[in-house]
Short mmCIF file of C-alpha atoms in Angstrom, two decimals:
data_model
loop_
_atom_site.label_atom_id
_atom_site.label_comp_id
_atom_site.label_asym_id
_atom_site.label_seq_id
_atom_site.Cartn_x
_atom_site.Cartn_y
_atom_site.Cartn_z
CA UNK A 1 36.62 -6.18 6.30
CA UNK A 2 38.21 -7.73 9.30
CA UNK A 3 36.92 -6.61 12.07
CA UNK A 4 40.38 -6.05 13.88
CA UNK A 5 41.66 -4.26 11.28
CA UNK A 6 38.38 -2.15 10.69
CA UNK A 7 38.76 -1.03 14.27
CA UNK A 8 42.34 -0.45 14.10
CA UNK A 9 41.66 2.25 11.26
CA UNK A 10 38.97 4.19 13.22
CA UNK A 11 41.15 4.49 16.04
CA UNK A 12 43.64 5.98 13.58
CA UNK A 13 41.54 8.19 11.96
CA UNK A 14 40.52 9.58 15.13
CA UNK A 15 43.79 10.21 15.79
CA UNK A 16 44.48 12.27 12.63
CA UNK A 17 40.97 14.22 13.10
CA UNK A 18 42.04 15.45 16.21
CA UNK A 19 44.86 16.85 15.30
CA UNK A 20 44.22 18.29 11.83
CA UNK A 21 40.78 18.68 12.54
CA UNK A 22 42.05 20.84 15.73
CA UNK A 23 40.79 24.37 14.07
CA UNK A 24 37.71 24.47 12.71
CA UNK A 25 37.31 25.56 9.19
CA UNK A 26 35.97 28.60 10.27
CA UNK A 27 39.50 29.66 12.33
CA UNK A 28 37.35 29.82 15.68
CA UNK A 29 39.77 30.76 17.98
CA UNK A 30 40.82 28.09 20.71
CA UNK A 31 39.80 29.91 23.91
CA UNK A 32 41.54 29.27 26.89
CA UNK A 33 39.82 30.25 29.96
CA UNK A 34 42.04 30.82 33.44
CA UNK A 35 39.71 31.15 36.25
CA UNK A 36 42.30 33.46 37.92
CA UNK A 37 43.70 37.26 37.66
CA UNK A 38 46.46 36.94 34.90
CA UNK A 39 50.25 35.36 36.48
CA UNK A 40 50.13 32.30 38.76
CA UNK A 41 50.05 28.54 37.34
CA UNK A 42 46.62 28.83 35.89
CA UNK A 43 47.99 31.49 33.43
CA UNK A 44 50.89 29.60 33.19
CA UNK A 45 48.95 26.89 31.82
CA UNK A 46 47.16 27.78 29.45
CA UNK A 47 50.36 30.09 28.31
CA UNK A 48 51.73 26.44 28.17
CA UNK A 49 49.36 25.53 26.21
CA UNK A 50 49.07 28.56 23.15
CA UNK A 51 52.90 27.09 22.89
CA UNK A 52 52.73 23.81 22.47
CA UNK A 53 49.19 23.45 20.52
CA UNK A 54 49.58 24.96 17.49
CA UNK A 55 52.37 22.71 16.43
CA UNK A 56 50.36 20.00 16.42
CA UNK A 57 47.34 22.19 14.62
CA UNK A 58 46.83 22.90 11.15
CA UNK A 59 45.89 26.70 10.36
CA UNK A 60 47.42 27.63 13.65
CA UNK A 61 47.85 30.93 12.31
CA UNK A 62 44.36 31.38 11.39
CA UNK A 63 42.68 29.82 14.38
CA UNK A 64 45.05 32.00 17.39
CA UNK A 65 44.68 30.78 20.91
CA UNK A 66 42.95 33.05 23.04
CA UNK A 67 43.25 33.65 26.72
CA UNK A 68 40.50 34.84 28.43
CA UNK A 69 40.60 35.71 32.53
CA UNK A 70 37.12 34.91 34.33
CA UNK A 71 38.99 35.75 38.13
CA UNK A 72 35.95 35.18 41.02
CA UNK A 73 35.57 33.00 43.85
CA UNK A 74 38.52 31.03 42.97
CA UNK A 75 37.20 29.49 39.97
CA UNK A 76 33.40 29.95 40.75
CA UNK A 77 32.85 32.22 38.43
CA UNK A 78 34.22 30.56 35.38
CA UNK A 79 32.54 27.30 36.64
CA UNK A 80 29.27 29.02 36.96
CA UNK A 81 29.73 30.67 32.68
CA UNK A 82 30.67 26.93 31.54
CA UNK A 83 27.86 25.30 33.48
CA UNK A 84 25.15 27.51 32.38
CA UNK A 85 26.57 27.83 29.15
CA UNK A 86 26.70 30.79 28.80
CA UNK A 87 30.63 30.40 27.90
CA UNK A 88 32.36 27.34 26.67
CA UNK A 89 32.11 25.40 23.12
CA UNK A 90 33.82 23.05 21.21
CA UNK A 91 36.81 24.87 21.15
CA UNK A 92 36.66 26.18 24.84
CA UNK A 93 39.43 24.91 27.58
CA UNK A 94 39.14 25.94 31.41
CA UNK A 95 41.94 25.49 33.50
CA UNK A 96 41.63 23.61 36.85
CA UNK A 97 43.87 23.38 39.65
CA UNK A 98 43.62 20.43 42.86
CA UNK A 99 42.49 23.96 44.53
CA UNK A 100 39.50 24.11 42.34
CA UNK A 101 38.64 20.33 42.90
CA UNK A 102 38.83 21.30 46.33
CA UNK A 103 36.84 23.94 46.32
CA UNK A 104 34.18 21.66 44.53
CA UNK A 105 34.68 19.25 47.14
CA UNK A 106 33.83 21.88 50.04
CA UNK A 107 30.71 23.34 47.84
CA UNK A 108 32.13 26.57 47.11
CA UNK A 109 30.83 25.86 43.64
CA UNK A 110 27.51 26.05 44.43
CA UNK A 111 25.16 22.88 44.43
CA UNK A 112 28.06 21.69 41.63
CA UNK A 113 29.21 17.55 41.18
CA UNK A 114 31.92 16.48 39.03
CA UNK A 115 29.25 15.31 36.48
CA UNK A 116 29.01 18.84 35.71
CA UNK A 117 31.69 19.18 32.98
CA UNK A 118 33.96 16.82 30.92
CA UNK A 119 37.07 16.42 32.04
CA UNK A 120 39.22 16.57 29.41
CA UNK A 121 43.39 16.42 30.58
CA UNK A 122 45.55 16.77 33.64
CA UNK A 123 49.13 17.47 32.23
CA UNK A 124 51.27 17.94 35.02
CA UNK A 125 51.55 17.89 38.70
CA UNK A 126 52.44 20.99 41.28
CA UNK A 127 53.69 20.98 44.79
CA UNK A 128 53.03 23.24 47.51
CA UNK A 129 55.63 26.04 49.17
CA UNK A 130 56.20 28.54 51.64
CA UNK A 131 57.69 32.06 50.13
CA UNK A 132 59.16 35.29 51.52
CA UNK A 133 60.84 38.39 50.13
CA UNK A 134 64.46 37.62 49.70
CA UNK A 135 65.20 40.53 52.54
CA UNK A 136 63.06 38.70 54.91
CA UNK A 137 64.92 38.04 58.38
CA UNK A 138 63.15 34.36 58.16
CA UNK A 139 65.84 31.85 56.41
CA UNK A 140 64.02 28.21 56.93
CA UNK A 141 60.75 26.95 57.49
CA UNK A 142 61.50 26.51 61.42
CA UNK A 143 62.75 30.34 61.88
CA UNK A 144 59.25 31.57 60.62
CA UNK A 145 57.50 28.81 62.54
CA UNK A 146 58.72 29.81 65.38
CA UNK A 147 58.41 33.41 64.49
CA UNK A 148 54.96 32.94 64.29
CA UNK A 149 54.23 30.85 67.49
CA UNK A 150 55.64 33.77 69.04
CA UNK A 151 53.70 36.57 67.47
CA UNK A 152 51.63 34.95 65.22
CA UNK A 153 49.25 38.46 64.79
CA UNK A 154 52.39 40.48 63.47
CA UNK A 155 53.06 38.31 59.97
CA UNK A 156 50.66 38.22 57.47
CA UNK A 157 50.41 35.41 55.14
CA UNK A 158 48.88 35.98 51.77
CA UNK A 159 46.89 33.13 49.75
CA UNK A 160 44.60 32.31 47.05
CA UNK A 161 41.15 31.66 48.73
CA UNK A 162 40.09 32.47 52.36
CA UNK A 163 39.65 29.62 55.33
CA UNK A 164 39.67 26.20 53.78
CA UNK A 165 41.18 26.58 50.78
CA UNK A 166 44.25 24.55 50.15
CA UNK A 167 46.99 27.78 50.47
CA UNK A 168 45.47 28.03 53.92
CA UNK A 169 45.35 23.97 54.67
CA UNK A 170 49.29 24.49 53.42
CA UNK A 171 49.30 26.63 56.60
CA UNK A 172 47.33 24.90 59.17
CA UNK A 173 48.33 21.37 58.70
CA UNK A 174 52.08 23.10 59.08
CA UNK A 175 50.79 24.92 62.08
CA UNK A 176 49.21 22.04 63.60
CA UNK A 177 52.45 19.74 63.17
CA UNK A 178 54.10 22.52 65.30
CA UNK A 179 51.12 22.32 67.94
CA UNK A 180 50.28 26.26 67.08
CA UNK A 181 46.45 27.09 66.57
CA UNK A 182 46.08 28.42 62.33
CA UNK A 183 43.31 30.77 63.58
CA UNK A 184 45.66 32.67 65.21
CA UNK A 185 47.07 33.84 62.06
CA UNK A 186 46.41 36.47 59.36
CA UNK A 187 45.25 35.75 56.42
CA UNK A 188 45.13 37.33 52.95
CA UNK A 189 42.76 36.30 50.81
CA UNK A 190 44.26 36.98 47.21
CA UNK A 191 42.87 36.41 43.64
CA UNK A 192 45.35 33.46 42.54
CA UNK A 193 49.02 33.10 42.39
CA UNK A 194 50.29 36.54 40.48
CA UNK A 195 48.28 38.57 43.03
CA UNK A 196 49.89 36.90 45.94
CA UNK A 197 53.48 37.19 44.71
CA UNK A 198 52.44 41.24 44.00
CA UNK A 199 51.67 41.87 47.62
CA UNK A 200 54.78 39.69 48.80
CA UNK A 201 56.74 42.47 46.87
CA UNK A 202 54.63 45.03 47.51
CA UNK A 203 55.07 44.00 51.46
CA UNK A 204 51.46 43.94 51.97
CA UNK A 205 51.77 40.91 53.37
CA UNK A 206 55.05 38.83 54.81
CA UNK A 207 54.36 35.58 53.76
CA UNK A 208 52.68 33.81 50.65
CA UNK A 209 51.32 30.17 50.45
CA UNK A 210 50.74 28.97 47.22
CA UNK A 211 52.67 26.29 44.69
CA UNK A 212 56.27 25.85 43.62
CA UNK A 213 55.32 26.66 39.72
CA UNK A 214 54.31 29.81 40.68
CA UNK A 215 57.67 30.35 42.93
CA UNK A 216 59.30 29.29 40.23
CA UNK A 217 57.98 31.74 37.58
CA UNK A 218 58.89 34.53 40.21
CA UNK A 219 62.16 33.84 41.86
CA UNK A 220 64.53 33.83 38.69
CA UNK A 221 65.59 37.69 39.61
CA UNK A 222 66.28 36.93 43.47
CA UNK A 223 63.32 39.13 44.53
CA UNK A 224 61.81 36.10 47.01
CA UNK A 225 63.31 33.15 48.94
CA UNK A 226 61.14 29.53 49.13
CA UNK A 227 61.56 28.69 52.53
CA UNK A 228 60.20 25.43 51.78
CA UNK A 229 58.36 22.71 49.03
CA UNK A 230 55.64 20.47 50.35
CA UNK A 231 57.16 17.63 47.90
CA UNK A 232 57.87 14.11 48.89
CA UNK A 233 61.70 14.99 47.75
CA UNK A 234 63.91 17.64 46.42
CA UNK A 235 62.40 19.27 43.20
CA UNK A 236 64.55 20.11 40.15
CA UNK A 237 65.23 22.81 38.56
CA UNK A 238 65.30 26.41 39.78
CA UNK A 239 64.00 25.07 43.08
CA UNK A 240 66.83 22.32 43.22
CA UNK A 241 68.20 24.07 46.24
CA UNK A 242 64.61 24.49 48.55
CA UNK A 243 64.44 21.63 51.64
CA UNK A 244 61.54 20.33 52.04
CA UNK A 245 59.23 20.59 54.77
CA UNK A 246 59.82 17.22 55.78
CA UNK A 247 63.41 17.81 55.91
CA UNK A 248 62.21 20.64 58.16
CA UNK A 249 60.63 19.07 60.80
CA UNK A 250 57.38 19.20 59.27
CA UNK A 251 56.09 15.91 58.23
CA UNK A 252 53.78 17.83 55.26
CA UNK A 253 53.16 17.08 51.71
CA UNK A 254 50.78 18.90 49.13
CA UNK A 255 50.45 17.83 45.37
CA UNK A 256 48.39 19.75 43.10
CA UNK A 257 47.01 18.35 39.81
CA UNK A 258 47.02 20.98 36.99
CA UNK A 259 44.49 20.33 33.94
CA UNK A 260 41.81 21.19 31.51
CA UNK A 261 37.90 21.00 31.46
CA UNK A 262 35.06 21.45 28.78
CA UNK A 263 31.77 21.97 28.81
CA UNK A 264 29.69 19.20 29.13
CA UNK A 265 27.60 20.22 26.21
CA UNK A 266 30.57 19.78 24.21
CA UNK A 267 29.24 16.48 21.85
CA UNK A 268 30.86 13.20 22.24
CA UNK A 269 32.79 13.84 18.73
CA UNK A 270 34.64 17.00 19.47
CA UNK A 271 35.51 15.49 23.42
CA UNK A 272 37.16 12.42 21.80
CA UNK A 273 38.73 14.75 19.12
CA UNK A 274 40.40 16.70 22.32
CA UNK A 275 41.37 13.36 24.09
CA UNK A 276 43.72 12.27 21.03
CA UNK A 277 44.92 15.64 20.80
CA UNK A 278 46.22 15.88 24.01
CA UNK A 279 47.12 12.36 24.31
CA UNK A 280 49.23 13.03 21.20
CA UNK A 281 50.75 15.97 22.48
CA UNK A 282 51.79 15.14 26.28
CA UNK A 283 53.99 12.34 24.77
CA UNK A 284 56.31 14.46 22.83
CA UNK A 285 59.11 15.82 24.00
CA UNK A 286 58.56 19.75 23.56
CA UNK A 287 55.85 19.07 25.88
CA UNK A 288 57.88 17.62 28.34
CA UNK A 289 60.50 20.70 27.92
CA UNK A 290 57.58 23.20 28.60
CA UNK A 291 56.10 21.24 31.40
CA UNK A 292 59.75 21.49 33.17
CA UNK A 293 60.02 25.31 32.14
CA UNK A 294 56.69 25.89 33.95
CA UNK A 295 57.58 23.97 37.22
CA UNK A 296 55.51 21.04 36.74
CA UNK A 297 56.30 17.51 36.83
CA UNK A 298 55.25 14.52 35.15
CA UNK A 299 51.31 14.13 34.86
CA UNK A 300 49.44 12.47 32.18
CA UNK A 301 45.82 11.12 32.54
CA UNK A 302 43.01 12.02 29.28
CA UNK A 303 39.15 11.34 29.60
CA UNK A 304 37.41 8.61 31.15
CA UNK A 305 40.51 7.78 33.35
CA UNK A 306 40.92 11.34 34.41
CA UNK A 307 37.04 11.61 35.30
CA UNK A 308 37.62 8.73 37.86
CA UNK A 309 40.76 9.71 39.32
CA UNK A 310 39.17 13.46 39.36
CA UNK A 311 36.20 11.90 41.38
CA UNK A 312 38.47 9.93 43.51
CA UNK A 313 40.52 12.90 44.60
CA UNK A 314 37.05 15.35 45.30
CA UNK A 315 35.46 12.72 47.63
CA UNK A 316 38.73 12.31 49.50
CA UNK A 317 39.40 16.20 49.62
CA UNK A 318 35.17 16.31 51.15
CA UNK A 319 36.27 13.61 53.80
CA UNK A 320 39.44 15.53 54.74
CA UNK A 321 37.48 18.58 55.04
CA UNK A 322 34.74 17.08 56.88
CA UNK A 323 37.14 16.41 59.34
CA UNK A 324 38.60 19.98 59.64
CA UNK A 325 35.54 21.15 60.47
CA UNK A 326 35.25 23.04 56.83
CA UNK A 327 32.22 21.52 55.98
CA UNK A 328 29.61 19.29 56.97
#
């Protein structure tokens, strides 16, 4: 056989094992771990993902995708069970976030590298925001600036993480483009996104930093007010209306990568079988649809190209930190 066309029907075949080969013939469950306290954009995707997977799956109905919550650390914890195996398998997916990478970068994994897993797809892309009740006296990003140069010990500002993570760096590098000290400030530390937004409207704290999907999911009934996205422009959608902190004064700008990792026990077959799976299934257009409805925006990068980039982005987030002072 020609050689060409030899390879050109292996690369095919992959293709079609990946997707009908998605379920095992044994209906194992797809398990879809979020690394978080159910609500917030880990939840959301991997609730993104129980929709848009089994239409590209044969025996969907006998092979259900399960979501399982392994909250801790802020993605420690569900790190830790893939690593040591003691969770994760052929069919497993963990949910990442740029806040786990990161965490990775500033060791709050442990002794953890990036060789650790396999990284298997990042699907969409988040921005940072600012949030308050929709009562809240603060209408902009400047009025609660300055409200908090003033009395910066009388608002409380809830976020995933404690000091260093990226809902505080939202903070600080905000603070510090307003000349105000961040460890003047108090800080929350929550258990992901649906935790924060809980003690916004429970008023245990004033102010929540954390991403625009999130805001998003939570703003629909008028209940909080974005007082600003750390986006490069205007986002669409339900957050069409929200200036950015650029337009604010505030020359500030956080993306956050949302994806999926496996173990990397997981063989060399069933990785490339979850490659053209999700390569397949990020180019249609019901993926696109639910990528919008969860407040994320265009993001597509599978396998080895993902493991780079995913490198890339952890030594640049340990170089940042490094010169915060987070880490040494």
């Amino acid at each position: 056989m020609n050689p060409l066309i030899r390879r050109h029907l292996l690369t095919a075949c992959a293709l079609l094992i990946g997707v009908a080969g998605l379920h095992a013939p044994s209906a194992q469950a797809v398990e879809c771990i979020v690394p978080a306290k159910p609500g917030g954009g880990m939840d959301g995707a991997c609730k993104m993902m129980r929709k848009v997977l089994p239409l590209h799956a044969a025996n969907a109905a006998d092979a259900p995708i399960k979501i399982s919550y392994l909250p801790g650390g802020i993605g420690a914890v569900a790190w830790s069970s893939v690593v040591s195996q003691r969770r994760g398998g052929p069919d497993t997916l963990v949910t990442f976030s740029g806040g786990s990478l990161l965490n990775l970068a500033q060791g709050k994994f442990g002794k953890a590298a990036v060789s650790d897993v396999r990284w298997l797809a990042g699907f969409g892309v988040d921005y940072g925001m600012i949030a308050v009740r929709s009562e809240s006296p603060y209408k902009n990003l400047r009025e609660l600036v300055d409200a908090m140069r003033s009395e910066p010990d009388k608002i409380t500002i809830g976020m995933s993480g404690t000091v260093g993570s990226q809902d505080w760096l939202k903070v600080a590098m905000i603070a510090r483009r307003a000349g105000i000290d961040p460890r003047n400030f108090r800080f929350v530390a929550l258990e992901g996104g649906g935790d924060s937004f809980a003690a916004l409207q429970a008023n245990h704290v004033q102010v929540v930093s954390g991403d625009a999907s999130e805001a998003a999911a939570s703003i629909r009934d008028g209940t909080f007010r974005v007082l600003a996205v750390l986006s490069e422009q205007r986002l669409p959608g339900v957050l069409a209306g929200v200036a950015t902190a650029r337009e604010q004064g505030f020359d500030v700008v956080w993306p956050i990568i949302r994806g999926f990792y496996m173990s990397a026990q997981v063989s060399d077959a069933d990785y490339r079988r979850w490659v053209a799976v999700f390569n397949q299934i990020m180019a249609t257009e019901e993926f696109q649809r639910q990528r919008m409805a969860g407040g994320l925006y265009p993001f597509a990068m599978t396998g080895a190209q993902l493991t780079d980039y995913v490198s890339k982005l952890v030594e640049q987030y340990r170089r940042q930190s490094q010169e915060l002072g987070l880490v040494r």
